[in-house]
Tab-separated table of N, CA, C and O in Angstrom:
chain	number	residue	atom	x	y	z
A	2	UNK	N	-7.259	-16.081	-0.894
A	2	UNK	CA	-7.657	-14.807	-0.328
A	2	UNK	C	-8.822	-14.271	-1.138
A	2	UNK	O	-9.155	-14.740	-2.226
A	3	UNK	N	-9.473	-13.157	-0.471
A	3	UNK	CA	-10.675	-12.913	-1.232
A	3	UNK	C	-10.703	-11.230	-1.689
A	3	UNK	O	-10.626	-10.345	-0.837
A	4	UNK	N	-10.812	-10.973	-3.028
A	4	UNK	CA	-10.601	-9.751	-3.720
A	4	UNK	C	-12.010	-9.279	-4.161
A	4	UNK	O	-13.116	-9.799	-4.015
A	5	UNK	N	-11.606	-8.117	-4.752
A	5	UNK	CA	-12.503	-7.484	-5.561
A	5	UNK	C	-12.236	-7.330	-6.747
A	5	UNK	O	-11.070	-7.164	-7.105
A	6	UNK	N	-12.897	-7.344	-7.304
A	6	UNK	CA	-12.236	-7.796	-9.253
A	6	UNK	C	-13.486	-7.295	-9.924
A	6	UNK	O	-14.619	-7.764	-10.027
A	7	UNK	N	-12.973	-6.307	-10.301
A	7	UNK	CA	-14.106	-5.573	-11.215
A	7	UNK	C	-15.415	-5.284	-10.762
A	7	UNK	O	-16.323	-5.147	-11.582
A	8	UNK	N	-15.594	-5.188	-9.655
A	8	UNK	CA	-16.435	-5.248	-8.934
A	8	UNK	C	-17.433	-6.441	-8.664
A	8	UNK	O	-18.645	-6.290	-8.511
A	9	UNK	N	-16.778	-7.624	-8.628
A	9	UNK	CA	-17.461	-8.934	-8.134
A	9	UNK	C	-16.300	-9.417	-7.277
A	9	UNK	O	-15.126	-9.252	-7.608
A	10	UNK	N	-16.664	-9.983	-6.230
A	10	UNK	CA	-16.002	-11.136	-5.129
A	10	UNK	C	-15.229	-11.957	-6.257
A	10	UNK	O	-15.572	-12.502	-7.306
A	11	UNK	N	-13.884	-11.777	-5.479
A	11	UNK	CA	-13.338	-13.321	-6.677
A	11	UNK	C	-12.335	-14.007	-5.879
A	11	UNK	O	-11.667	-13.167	-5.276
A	12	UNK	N	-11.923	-15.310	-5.607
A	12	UNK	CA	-11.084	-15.782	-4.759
A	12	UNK	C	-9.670	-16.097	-5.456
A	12	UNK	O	-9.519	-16.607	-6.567
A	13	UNK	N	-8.914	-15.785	-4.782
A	13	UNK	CA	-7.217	-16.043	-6.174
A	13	UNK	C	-6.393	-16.859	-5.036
A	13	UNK	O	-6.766	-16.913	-3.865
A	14	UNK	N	-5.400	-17.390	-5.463
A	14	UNK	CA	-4.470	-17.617	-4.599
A	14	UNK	C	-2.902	-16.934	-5.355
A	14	UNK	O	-1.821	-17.498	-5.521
A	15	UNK	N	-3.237	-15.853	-5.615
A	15	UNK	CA	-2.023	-14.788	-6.508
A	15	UNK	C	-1.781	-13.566	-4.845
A	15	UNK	O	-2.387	-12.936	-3.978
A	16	UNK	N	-0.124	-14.017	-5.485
A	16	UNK	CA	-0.128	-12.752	-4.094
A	16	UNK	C	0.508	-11.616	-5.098
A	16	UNK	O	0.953	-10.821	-4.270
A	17	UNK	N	0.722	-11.232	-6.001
A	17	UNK	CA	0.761	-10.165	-6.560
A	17	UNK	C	0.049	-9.659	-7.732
A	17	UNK	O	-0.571	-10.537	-8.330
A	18	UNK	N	-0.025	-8.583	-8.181
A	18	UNK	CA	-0.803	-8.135	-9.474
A	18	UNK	C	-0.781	-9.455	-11.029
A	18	UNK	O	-1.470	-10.158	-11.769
A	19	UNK	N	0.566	-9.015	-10.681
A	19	UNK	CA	0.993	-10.005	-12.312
A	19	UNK	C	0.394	-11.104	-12.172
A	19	UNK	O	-0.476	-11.397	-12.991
A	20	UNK	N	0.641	-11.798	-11.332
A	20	UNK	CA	0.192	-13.325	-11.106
A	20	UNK	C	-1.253	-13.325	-11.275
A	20	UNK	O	-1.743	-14.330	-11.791
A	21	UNK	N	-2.025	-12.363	-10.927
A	21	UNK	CA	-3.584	-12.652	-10.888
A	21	UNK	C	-3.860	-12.106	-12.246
A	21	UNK	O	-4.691	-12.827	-12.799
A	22	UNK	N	-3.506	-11.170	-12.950
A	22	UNK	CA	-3.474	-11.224	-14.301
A	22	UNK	C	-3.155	-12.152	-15.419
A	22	UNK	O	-3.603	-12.164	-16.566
A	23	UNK	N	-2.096	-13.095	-14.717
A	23	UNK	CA	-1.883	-14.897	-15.285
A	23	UNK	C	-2.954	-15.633	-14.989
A	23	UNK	O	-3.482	-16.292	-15.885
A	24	UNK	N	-3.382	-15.646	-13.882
A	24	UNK	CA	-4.551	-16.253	-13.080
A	24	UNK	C	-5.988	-16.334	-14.204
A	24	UNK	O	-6.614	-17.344	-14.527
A	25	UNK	N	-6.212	-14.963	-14.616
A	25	UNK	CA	-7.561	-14.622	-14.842
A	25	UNK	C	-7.006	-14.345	-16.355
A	25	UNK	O	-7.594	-13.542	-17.079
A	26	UNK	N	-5.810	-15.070	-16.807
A	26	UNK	CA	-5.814	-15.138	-18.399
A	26	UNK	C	-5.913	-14.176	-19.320
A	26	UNK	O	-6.372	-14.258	-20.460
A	27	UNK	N	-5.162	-12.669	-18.400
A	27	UNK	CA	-5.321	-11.544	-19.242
A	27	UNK	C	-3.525	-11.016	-19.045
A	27	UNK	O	-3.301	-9.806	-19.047
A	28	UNK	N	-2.568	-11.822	-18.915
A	28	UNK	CA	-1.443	-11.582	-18.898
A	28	UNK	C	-0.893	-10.881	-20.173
A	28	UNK	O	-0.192	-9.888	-20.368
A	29	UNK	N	-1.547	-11.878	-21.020
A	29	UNK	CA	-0.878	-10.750	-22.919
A	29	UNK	C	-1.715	-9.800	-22.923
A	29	UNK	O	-1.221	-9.000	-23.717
A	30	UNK	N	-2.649	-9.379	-22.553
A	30	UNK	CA	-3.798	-8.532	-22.720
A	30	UNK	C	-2.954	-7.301	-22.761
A	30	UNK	O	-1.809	-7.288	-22.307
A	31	UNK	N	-3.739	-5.897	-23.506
A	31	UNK	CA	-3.120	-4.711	-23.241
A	31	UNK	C	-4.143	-4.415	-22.057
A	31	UNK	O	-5.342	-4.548	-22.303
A	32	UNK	N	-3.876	-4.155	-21.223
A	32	UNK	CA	-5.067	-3.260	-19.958
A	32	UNK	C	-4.324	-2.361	-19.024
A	32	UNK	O	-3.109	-2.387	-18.828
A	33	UNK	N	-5.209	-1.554	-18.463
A	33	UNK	CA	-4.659	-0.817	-18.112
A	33	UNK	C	-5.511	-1.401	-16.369
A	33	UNK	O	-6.687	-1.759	-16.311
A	34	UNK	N	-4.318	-1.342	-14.837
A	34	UNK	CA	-4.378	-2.112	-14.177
A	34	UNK	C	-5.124	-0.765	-13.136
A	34	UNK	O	-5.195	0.389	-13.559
A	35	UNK	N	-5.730	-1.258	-11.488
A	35	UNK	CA	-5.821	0.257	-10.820
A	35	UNK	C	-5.975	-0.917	-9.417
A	35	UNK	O	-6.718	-1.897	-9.465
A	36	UNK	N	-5.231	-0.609	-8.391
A	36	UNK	CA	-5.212	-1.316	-6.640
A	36	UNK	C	-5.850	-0.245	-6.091
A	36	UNK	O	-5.481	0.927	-6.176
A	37	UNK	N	-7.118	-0.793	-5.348
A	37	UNK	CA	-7.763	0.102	-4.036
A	37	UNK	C	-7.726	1.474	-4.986
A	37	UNK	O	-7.145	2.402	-4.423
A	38	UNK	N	-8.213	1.768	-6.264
A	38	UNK	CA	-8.324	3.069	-6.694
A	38	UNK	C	-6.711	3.779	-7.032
A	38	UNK	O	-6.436	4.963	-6.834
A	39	UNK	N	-5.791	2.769	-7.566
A	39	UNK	CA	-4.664	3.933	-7.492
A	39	UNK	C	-4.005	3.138	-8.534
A	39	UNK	O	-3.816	1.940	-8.322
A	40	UNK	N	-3.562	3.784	-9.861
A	40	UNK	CA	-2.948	3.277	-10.918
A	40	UNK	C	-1.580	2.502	-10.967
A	40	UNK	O	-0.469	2.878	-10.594
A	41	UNK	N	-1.919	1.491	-11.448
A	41	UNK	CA	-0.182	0.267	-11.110
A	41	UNK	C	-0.407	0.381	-12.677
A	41	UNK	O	-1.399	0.249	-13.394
A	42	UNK	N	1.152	0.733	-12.948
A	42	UNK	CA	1.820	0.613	-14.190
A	42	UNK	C	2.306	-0.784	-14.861
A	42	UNK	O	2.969	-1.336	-13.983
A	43	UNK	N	2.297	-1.069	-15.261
A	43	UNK	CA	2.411	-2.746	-15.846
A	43	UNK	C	3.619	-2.982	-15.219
A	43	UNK	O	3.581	-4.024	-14.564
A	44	UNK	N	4.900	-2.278	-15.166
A	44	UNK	CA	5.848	-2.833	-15.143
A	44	UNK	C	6.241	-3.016	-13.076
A	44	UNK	O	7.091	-3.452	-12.300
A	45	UNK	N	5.440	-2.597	-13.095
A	45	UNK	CA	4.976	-2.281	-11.623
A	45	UNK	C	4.211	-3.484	-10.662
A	45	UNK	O	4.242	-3.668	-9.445
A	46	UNK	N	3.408	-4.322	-11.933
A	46	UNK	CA	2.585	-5.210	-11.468
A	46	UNK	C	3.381	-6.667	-10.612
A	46	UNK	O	3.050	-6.871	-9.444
A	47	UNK	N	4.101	-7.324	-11.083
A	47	UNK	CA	4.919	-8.208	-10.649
A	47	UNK	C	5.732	-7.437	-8.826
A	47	UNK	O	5.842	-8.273	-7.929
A	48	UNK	N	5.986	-6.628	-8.647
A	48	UNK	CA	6.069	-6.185	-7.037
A	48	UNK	C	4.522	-5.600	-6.636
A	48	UNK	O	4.531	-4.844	-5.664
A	49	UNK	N	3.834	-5.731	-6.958
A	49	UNK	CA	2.512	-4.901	-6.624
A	49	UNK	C	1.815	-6.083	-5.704
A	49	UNK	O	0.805	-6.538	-6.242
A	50	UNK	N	2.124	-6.642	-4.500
A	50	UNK	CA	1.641	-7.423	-3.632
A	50	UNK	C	0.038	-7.129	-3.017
A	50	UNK	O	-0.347	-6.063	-2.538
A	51	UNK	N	-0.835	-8.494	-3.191
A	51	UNK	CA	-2.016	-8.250	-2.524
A	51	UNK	C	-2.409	-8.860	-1.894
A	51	UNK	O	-2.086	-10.031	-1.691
A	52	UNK	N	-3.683	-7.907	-1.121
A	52	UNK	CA	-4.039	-8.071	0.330
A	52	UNK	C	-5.526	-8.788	0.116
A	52	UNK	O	-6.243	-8.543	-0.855
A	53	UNK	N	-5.763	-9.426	0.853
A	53	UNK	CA	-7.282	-9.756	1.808
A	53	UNK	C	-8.149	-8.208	1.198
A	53	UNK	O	-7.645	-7.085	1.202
A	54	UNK	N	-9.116	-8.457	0.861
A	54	UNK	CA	-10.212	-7.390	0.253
A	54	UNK	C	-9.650	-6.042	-0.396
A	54	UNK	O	-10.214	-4.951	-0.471
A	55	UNK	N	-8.148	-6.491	-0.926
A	55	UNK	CA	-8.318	-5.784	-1.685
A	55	UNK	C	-9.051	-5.398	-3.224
A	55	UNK	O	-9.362	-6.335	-3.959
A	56	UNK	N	-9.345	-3.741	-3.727
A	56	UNK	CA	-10.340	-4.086	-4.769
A	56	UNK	C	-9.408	-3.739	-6.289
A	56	UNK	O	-8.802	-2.682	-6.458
A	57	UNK	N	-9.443	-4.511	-6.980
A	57	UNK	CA	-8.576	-4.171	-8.750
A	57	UNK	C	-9.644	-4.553	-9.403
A	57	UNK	O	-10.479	-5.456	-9.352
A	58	UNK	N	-9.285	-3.196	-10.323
A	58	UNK	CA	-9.689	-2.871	-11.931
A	58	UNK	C	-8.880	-3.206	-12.258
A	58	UNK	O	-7.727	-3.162	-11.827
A	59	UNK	N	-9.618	-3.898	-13.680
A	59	UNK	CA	-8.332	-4.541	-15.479
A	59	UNK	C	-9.499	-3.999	-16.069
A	59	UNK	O	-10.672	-4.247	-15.795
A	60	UNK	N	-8.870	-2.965	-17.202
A	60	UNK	CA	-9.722	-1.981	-17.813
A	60	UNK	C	-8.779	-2.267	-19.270
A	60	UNK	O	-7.549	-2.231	-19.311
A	61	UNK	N	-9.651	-2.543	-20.373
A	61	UNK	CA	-9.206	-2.655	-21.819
A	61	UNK	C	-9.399	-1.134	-22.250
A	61	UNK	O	-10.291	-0.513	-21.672
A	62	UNK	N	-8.996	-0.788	-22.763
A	62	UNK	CA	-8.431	0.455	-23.794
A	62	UNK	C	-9.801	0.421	-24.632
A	62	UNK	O	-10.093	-0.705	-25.034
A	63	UNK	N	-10.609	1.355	-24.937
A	63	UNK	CA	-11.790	1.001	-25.784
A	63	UNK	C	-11.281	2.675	-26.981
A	63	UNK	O	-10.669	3.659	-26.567
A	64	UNK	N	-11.733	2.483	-28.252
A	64	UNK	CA	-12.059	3.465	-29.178
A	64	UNK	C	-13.262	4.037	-29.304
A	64	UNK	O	-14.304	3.383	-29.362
A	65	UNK	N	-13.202	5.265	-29.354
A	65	UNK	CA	-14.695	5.559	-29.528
A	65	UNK	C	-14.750	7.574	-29.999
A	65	UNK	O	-13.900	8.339	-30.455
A	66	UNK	N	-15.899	7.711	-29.667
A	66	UNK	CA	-15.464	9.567	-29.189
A	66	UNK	C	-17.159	9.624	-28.950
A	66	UNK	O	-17.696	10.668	-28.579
């Protein structure tokens, strides 16, 4: 199926969050996740099923001020 991933085209064959976070090798990662603009909680990700164009952010935690 074909997604949006950080804002580039990316093709997965993951039908849920978690899995495409295994997929794209950021499963241990700390990040913080977002479907079509709407915040999925980690523990959330594994039922978080996806669609045909849908668009996800994986956003790392940055330090700064």
């Amino acid at each position: 199926m074909n997604i949006v991933l950080n804002g580039e085209a990316h093709k997965t064959q993951s039908s849920n969050l978690a899995a495409l976070l295994n997929e794209i090798e950021l499963d241990e990662a700390v990040v913080a996740t977002a479907l079509n603009g709407e915040f999925i909680a980690s523990d959330e990700r594994a039922a978080t099923v996806l669609s045909e164009g849908d668009r996800i952010e994986v956003l790392a935690p940055m330090q700064g001020g």
